[in-house]
Tab-separated table of C-alpha atoms and ligand atoms in Angstrom:
chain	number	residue	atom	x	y	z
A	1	UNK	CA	-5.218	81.278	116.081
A	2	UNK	CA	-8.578	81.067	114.033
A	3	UNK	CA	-8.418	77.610	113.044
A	4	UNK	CA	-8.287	74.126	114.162
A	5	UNK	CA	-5.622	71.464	114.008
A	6	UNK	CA	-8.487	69.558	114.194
A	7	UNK	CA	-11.202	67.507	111.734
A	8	UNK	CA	-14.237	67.995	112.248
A	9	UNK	CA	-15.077	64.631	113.733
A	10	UNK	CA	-12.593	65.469	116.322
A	11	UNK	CA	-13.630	68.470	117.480
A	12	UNK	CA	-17.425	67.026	117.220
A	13	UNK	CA	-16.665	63.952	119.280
A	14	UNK	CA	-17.628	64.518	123.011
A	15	UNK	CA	-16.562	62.542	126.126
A	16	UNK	CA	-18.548	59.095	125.647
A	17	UNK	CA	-20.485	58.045	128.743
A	18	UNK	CA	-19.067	54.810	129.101
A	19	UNK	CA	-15.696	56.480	129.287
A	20	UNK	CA	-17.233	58.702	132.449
A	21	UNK	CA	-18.582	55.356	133.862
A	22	UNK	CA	-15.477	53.592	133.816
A	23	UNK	CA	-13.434	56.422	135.200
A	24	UNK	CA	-16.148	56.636	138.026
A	25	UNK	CA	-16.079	53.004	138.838
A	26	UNK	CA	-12.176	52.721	138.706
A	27	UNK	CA	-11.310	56.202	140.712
A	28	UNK	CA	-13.507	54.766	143.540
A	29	UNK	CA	-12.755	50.976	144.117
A	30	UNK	CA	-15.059	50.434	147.234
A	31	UNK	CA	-18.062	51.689	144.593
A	32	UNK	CA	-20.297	48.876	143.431
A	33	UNK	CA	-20.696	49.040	139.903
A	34	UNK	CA	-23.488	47.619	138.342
A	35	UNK	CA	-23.067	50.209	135.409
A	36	UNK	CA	-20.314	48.091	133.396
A	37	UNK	CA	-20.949	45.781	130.970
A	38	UNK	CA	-18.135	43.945	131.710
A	39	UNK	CA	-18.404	40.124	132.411
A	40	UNK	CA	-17.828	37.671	135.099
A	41	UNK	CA	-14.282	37.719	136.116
A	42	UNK	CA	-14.593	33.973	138.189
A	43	UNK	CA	-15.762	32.316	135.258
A	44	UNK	CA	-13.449	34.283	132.339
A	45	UNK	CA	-11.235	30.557	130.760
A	46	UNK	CA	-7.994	31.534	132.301
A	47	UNK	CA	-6.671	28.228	133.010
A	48	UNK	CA	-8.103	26.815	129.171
A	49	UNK	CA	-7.061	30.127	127.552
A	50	UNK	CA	-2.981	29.666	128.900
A	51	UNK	CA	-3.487	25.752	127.597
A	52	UNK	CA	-4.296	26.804	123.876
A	53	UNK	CA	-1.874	29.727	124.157
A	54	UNK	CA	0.576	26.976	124.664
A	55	UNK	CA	-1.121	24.336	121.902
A	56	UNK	CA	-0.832	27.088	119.523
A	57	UNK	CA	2.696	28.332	120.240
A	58	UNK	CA	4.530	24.720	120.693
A	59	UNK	CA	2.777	23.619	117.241
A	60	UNK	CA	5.487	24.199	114.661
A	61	UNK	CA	2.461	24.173	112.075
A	62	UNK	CA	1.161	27.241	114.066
A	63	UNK	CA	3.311	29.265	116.063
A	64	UNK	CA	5.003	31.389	113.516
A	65	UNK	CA	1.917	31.556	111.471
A	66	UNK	CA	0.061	32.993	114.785
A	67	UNK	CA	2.309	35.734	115.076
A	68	UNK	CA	2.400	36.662	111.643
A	69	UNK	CA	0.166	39.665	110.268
A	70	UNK	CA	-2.623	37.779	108.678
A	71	UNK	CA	-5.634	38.767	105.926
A	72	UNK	CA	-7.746	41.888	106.154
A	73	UNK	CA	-11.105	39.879	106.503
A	74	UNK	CA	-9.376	37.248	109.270
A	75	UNK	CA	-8.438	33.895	109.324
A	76	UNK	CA	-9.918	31.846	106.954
A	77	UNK	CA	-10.751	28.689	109.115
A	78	UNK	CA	-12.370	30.878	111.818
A	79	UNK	CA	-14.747	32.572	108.893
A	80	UNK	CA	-15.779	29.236	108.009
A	81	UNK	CA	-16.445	27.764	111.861
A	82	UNK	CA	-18.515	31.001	112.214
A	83	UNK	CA	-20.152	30.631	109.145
A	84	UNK	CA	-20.995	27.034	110.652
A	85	UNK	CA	-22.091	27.952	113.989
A	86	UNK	CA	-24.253	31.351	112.212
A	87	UNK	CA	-25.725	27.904	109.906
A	88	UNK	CA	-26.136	25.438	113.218
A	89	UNK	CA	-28.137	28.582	114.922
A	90	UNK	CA	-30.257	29.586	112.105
A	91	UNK	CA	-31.479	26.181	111.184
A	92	UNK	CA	-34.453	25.436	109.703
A	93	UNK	CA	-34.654	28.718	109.100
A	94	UNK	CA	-32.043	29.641	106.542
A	95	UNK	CA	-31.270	28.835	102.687
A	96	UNK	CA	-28.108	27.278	103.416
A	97	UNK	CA	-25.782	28.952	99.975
A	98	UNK	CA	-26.403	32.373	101.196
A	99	UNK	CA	-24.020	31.895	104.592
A	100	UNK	CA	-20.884	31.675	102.782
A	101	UNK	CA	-17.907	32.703	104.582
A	102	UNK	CA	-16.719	35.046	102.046
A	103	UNK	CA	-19.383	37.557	102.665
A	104	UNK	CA	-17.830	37.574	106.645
A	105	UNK	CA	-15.280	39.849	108.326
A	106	UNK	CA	-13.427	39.105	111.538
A	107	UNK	CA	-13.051	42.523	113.315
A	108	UNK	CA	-11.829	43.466	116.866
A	109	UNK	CA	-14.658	42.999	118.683
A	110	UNK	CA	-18.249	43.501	117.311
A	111	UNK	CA	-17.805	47.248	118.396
A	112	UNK	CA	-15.003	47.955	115.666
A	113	UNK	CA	-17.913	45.843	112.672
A	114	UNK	CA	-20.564	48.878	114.047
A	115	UNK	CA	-18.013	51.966	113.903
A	116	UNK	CA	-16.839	50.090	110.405
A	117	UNK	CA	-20.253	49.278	108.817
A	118	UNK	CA	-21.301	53.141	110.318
A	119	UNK	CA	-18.886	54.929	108.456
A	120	UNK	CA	-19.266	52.743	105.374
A	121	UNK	CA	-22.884	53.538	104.576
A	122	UNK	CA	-23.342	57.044	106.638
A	123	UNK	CA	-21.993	60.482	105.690
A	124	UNK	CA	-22.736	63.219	108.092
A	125	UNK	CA	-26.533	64.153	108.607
A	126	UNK	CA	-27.743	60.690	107.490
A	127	UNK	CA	-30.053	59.459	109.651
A	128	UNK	CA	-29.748	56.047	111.869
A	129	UNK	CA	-32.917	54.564	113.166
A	130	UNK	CA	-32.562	53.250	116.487
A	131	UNK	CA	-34.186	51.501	119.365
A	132	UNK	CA	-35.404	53.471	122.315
A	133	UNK	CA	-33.622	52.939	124.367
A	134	UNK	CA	-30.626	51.285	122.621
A	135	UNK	CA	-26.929	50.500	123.397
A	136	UNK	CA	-25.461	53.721	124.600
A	137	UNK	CA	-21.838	53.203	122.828
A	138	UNK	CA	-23.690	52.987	119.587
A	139	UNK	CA	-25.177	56.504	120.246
A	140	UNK	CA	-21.646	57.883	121.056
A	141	UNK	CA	-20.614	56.508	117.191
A	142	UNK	CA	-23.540	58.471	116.003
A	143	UNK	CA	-22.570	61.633	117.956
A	144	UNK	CA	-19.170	61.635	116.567
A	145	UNK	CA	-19.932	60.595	113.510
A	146	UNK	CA	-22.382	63.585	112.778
A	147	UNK	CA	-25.410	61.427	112.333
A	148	UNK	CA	-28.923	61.992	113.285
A	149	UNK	CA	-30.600	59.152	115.035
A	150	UNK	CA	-34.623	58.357	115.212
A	151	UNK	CA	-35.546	56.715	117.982
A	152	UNK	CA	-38.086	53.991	117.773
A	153	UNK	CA	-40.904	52.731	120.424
A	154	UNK	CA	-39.680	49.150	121.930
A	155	UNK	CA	-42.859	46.735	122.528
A	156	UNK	CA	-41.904	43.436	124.351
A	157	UNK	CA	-41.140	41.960	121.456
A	158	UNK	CA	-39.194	44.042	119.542
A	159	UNK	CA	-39.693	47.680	118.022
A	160	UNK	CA	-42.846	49.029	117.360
A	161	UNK	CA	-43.967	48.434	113.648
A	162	UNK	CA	-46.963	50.908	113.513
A	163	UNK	CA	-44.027	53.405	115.080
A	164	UNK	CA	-41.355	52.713	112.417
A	165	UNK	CA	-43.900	53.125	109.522
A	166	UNK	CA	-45.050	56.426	111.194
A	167	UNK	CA	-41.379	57.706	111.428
A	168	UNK	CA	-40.873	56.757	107.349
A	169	UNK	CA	-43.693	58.178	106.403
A	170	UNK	CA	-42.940	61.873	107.970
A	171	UNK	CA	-39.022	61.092	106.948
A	172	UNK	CA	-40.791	60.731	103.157
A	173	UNK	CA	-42.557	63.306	104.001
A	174	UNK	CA	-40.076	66.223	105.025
A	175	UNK	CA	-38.254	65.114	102.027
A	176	UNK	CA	-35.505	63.275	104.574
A	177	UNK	CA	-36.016	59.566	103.308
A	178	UNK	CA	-32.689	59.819	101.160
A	179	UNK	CA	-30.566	60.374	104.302
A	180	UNK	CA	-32.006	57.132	105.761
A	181	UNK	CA	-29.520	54.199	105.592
A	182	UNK	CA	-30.001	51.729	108.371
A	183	UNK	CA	-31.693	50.637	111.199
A	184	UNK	CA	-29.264	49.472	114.277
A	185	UNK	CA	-31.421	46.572	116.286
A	186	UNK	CA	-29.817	44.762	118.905
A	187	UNK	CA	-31.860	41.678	118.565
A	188	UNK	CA	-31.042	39.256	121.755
A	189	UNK	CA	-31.505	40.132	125.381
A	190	UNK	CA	-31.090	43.652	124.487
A	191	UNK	CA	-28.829	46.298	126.039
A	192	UNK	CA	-30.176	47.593	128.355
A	193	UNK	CA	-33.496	46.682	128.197
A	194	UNK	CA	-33.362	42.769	127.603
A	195	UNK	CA	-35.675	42.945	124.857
A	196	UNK	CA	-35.352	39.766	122.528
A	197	UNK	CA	-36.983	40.648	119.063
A	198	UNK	CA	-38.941	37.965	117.507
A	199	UNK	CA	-38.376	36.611	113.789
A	200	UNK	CA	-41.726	38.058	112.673
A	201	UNK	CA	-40.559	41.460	114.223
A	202	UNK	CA	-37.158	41.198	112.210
A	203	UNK	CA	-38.720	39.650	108.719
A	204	UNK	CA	-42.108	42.697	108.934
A	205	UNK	CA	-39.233	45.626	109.749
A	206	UNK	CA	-37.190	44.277	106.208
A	207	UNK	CA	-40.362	44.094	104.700
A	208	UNK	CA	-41.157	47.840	105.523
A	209	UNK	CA	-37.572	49.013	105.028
A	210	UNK	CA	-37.261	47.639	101.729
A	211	UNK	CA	-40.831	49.697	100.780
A	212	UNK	CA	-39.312	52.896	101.500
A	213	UNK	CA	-36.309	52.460	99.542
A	214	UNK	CA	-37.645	53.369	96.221
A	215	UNK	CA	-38.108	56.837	97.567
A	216	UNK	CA	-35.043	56.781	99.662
A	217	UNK	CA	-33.044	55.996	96.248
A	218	UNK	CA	-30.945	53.397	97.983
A	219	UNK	CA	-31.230	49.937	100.116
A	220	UNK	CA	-31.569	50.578	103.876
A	221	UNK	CA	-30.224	47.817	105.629
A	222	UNK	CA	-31.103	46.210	109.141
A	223	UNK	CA	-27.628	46.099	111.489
A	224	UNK	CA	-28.936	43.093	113.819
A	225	UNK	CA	-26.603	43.378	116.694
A	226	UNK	CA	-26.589	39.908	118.025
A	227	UNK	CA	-23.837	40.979	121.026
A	228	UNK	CA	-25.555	38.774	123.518
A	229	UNK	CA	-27.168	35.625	121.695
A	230	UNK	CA	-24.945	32.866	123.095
A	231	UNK	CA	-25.892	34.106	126.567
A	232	UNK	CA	-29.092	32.847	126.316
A	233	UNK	CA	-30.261	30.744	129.530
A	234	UNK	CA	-33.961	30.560	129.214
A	235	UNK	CA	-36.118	30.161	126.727
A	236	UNK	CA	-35.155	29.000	122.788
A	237	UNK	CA	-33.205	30.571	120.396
A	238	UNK	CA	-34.765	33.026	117.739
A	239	UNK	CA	-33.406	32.497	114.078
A	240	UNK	CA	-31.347	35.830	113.224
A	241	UNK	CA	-32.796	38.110	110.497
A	242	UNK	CA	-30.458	36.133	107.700
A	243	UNK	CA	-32.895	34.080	107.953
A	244	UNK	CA	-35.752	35.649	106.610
A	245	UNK	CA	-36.294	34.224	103.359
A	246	UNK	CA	-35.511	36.959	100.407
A	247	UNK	CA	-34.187	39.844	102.151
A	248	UNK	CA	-30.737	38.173	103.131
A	249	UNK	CA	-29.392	41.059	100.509
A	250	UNK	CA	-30.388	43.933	103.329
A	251	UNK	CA	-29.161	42.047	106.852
A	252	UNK	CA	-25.836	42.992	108.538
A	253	UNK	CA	-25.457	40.891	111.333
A	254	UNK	CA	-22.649	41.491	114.321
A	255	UNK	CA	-21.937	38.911	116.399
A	256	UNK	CA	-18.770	38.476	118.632
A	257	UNK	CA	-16.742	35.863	120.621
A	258	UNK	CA	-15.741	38.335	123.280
A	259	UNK	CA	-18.975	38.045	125.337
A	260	UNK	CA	-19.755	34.872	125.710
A	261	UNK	CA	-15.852	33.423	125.280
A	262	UNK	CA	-13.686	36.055	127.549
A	263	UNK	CA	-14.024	39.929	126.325
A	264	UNK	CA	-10.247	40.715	126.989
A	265	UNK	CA	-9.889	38.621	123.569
A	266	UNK	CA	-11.944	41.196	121.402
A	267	UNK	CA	-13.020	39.176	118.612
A	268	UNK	CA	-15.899	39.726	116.555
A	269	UNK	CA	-17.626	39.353	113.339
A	270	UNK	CA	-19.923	40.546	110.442
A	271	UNK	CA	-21.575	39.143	107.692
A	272	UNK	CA	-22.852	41.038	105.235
A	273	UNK	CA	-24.164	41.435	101.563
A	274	UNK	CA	-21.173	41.350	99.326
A	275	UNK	CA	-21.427	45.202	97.934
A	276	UNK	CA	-21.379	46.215	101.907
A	277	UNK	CA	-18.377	43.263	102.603
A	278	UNK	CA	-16.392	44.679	99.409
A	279	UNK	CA	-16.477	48.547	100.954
A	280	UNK	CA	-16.177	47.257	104.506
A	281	UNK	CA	-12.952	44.995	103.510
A	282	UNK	CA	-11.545	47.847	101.692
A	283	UNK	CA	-12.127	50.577	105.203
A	284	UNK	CA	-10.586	47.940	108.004
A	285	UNK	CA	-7.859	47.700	105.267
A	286	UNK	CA	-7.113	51.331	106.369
A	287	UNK	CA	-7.954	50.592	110.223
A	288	UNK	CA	-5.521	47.731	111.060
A	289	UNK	CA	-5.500	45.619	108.004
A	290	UNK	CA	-6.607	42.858	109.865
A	291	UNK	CA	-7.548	41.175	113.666
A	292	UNK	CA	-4.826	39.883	115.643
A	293	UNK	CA	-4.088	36.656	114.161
A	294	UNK	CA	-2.955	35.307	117.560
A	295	UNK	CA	-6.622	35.728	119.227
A	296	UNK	CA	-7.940	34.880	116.252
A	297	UNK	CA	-6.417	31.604	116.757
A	298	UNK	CA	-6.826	31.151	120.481
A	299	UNK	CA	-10.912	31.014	119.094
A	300	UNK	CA	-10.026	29.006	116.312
A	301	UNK	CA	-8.356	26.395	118.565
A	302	UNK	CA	-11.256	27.082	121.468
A	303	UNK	CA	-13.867	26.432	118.622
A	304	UNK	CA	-12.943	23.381	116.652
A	305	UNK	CA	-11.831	21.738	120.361
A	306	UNK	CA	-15.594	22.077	121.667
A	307	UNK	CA	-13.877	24.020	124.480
A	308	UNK	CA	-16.152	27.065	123.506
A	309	UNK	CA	-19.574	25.103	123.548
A	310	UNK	CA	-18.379	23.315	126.997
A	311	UNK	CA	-17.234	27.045	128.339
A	312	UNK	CA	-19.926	28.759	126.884
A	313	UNK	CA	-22.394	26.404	129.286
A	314	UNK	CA	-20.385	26.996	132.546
A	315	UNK	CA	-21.127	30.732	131.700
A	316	UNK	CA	-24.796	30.653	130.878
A	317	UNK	CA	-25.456	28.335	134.024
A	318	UNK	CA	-23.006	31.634	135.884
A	319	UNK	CA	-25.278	34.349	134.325
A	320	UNK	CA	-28.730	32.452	135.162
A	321	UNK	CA	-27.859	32.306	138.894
A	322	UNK	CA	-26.184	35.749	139.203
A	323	UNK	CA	-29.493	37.231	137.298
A	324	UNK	CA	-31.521	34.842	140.061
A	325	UNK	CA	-29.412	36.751	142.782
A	326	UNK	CA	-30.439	39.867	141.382
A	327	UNK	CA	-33.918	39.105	140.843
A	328	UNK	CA	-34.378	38.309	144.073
A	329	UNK	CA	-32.802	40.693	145.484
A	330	UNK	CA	-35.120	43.052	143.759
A	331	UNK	CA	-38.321	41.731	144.954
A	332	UNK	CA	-36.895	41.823	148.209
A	333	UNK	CA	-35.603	45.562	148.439
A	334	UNK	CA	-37.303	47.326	145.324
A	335	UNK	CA	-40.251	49.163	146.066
A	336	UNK	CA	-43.440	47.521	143.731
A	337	UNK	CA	-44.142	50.352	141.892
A	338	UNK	CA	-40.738	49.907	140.218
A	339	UNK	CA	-41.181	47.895	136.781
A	340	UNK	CA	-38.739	45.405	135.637
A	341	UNK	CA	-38.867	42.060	133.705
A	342	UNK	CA	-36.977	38.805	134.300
A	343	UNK	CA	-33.896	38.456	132.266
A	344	UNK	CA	-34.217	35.096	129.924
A	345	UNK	CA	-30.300	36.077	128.854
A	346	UNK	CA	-27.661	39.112	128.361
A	347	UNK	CA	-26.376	41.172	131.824
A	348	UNK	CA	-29.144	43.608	132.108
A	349	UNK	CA	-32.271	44.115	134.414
A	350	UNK	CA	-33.810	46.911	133.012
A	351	UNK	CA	-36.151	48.936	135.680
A	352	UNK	CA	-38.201	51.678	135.215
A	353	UNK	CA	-39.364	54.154	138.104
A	354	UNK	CA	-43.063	55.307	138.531
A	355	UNK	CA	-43.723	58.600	136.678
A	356	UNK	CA	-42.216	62.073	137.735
A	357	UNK	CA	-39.405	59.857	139.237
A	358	UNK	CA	-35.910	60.660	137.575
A	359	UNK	CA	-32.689	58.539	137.885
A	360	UNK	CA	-30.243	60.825	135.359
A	361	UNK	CA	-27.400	61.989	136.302
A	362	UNK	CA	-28.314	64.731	137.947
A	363	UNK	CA	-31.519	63.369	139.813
A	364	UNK	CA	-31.553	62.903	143.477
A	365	UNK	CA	-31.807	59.038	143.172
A	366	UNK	CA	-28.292	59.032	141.500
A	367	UNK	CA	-26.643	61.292	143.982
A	368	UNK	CA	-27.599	59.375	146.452
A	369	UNK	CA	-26.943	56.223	144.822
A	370	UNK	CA	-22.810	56.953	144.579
A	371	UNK	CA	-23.662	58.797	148.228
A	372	UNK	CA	-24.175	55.338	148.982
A	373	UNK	CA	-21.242	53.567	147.140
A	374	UNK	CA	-23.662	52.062	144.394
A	375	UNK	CA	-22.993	53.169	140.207
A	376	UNK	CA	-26.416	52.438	137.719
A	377	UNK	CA	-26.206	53.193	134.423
A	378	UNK	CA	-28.939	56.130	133.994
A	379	UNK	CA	-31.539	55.115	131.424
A	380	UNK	CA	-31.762	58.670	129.630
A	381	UNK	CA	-27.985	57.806	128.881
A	382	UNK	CA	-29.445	55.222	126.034
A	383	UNK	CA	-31.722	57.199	124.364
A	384	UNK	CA	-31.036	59.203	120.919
A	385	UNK	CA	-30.520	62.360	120.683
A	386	UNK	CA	-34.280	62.535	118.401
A	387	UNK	CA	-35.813	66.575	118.353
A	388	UNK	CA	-38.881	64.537	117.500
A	389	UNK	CA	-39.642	63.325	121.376
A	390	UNK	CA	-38.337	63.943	124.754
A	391	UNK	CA	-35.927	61.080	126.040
A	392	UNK	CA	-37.770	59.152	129.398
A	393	UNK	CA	-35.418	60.058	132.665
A	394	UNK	CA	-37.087	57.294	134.953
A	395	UNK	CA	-35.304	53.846	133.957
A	396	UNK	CA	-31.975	52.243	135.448
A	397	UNK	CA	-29.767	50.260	133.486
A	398	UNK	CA	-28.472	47.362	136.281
A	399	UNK	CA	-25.799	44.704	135.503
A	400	UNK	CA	-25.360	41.109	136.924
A	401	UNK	CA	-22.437	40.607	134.817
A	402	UNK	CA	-19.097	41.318	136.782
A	403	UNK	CA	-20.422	42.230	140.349
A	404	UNK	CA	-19.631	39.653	142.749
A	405	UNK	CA	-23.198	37.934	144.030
A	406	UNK	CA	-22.845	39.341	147.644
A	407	UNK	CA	-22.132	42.019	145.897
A	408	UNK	CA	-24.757	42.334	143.229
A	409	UNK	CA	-27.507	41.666	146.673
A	410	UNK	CA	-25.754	44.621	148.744
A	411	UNK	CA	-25.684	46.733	145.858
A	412	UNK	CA	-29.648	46.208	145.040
A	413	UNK	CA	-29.953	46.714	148.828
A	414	UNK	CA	-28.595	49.857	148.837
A	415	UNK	CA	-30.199	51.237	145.988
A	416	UNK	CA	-33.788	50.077	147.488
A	417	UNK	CA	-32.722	52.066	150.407
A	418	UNK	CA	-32.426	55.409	148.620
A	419	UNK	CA	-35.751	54.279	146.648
A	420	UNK	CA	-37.923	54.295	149.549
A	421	UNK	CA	-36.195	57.722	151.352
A	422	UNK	CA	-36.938	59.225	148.466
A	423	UNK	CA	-40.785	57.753	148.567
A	424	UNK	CA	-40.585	56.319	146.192
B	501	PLP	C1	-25.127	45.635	122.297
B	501	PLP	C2	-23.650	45.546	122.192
B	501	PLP	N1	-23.103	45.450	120.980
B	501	PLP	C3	-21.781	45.371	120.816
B	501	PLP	C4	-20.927	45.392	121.897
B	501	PLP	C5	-19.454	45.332	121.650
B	501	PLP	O1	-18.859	44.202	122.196
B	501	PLP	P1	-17.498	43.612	121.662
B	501	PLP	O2	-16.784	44.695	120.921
B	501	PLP	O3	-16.778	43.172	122.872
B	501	PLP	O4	-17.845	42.500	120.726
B	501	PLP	C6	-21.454	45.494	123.189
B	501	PLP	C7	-20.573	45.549	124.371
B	501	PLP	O5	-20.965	45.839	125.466
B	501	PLP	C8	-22.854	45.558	123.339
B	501	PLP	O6	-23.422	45.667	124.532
């Protein structure tokens, strides 16, 4: 046979990493993994989630209602309460008329708003500017979608300015501008390198996009990805990118409730400018036309009880002490010429080796790493596939989220063992 039964996305699509992770960690159960992003199991709101279930079901107002198909954008009360919390984080900061809950679209999960807001704006070849490193599922959308993503330097406090305007310029230059139609940042506690991205950062990156769009004959927007905001535990909160006076008309922000609420429940959100929202509305018609209304509703309920806020608490106090665990752990076992920073939020310690060190796949650290029952996530895994620079093979991708704390310490243990055989 000479041709395909299939498209060209799905012959294009490869394995995703995080689908070789999970099959790693799951195929050998003594493994410690702290490769998954998963969360805390102790802490996920069985007990409160089984209580609502049965609030929502015994209510005769709600039950059939909740297991009804509902509206393509989601429930209507849980836009607004988002639109409320998105107003109660950004205050001070935000011209209150432009949050309005008709520019915002429940999805399942935040990782269905990124595939969605992807294929909205990008056609194959169009270029995606991206952290480096960034979050590794995103790069698997942009593989199988056929994009081309840029990789841009990350300081401490968000992407490199100097580095972006460097990359537009030779992208006007080579003619390429036109195919340029967003920048992904994930703004809060960043995966993987727990990178927070300040509000001068955000507001001088709009600034600079919107410059460029004159020759790029279109608007390039900024996707904040805001997966990990509510799991803040140190430090204050940094108004989103909405927020920035004037350039609301460019900002796609992604938040979700399955992080910081209990990620089996796979809600998440977008708001957007209202030509993106129209298109957007129009493609998850085609996907599913519309969340599950009954986890929709278990937030609803979780939401306008205060449940969430009083949850959300228990779980930022959780991550704080299993980062502590893991910080310490570090400076006990981790040789000092490893680099790392303390987590203020998120799941990730994000460490980078000394120079000519490698922890891919195929380096000698990660061999010996499984050898010794322990997964990482390998940091070349999260940079973009850019012709323009070679990706770093030194860094290690380590997660406090769902590893138990004895655990989390035997696992750091371990790998500090294979750093120092390998003299490192
Ligand atoms: C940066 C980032 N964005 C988005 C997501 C998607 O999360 P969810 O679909 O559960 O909202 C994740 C999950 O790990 C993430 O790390």
């Amino acid at each position: 046979m000479n041709s395909s039964a299939f498209s060209e996305l799905g012959r294009r699509t490869i394995d995703p990493p995080i689908s070789w992770l999970m099959k790693t960690a799951l195929e050998r159960p003594e493994l410690i993994s702290l490769a998954a992003g998963f969360t805390d199991d102790l802490s996920l709101p069985v007990r409160e989630t089984r209580t609502l279930l049965n609030q929502i079901l015994s209510s005769a107002k709600t039950a059939q209602k909740t297991l009804q198909y509902g509206a393509t954008a989601g429930d209507a009360v849980l836009r607004r309460l988002t639109v409320e919390r998105l107003i109660e984080q950004d205050v001070g900061a935000l011209e209150r008329g432009l949050y309005s809950a008709d520019n915002l679209l429940i999805t399942h999960g935040s990782q269905q708003l990124l595939y969605l807001i992807t294929e909205c704006l990008c056609d194959p070849g169009d270029i995606v500017l991206v952290e480096d490193p960034t979050y590794f599922v995103y790069l698997s959308i942009i593989q199988s979608r056929g994009l081309r993503g840029r990789g841009l330097t990350l300081a401490r406090d968000g992407i490199d300015l100097e580095h972006l305007e460097s990359v537009l310029e030779s992208l006007k230059r080579e003619g390429e501008l036109k195919r340029v139609k967003m920048l992904y940042l994930v703004t809060y506690f960043q995966n993987p390198s727990g990178v927070t991205t300040s509000l001068a950062k955000k507001a001088a990156a709009l600034k600079l996009l919107r410059r460029y769009e004159k020759d790029a004959g279109h608007p390039i927007y900024l996707v904040e990805d805001a997966a990990y905001r509510d799991l803040r535990f140190a430090g204050g909160d940094v108004p989103s990118a909405l927020a920035v006076s004037g350039h609301q008309d460019r900002v796609i922000y992604a938040g979700t409730y399955s992080k910081p609420f209990a990620t089996g429940i796979r809600v998440g959100y977008g708001w957007m400018p209202s030509p993106v929202y129209e298109v957007a509305v129009r493609v998850k018609g085609n996907h599913d036309f519309g969340t599950s209304n009954l986890l929709q509703q278990v937030l609803v309920q979780a939401l306008s009880s205060g449940l969430y806020h009083k949850h959300l608490a228990i779980l930022q106090r959780r991550y704080q002490k299993k980062a502590r665990v893991m910080t310490q752990a570090l400076r006990e076992n981790f040789p000092g010429a490893v680099e790392w920073q303390e987590p203020g939020g998120g799941l990730y310690v994000w460490a980078r080796l000394p120079q000519k060190h490698k922890s891919g796949r195929k380096s000698g650290l990660f061999r010996d790493a499984l050898k010794m029952d322990v997964l990482y996530v390998p940091g070349e895994l999260c940079y973009a596939d850019d012709p323009t620079r070679l990706p770093p093979n030194r860094e290690m991708r380590l997660s406090f989220g769902n590893a138990s704390e004895a655990n989390i310490r035997e696992g750091i243990a371990r790998l500090g063992k294979v750093l120092r055989a390998l003299g490192i």
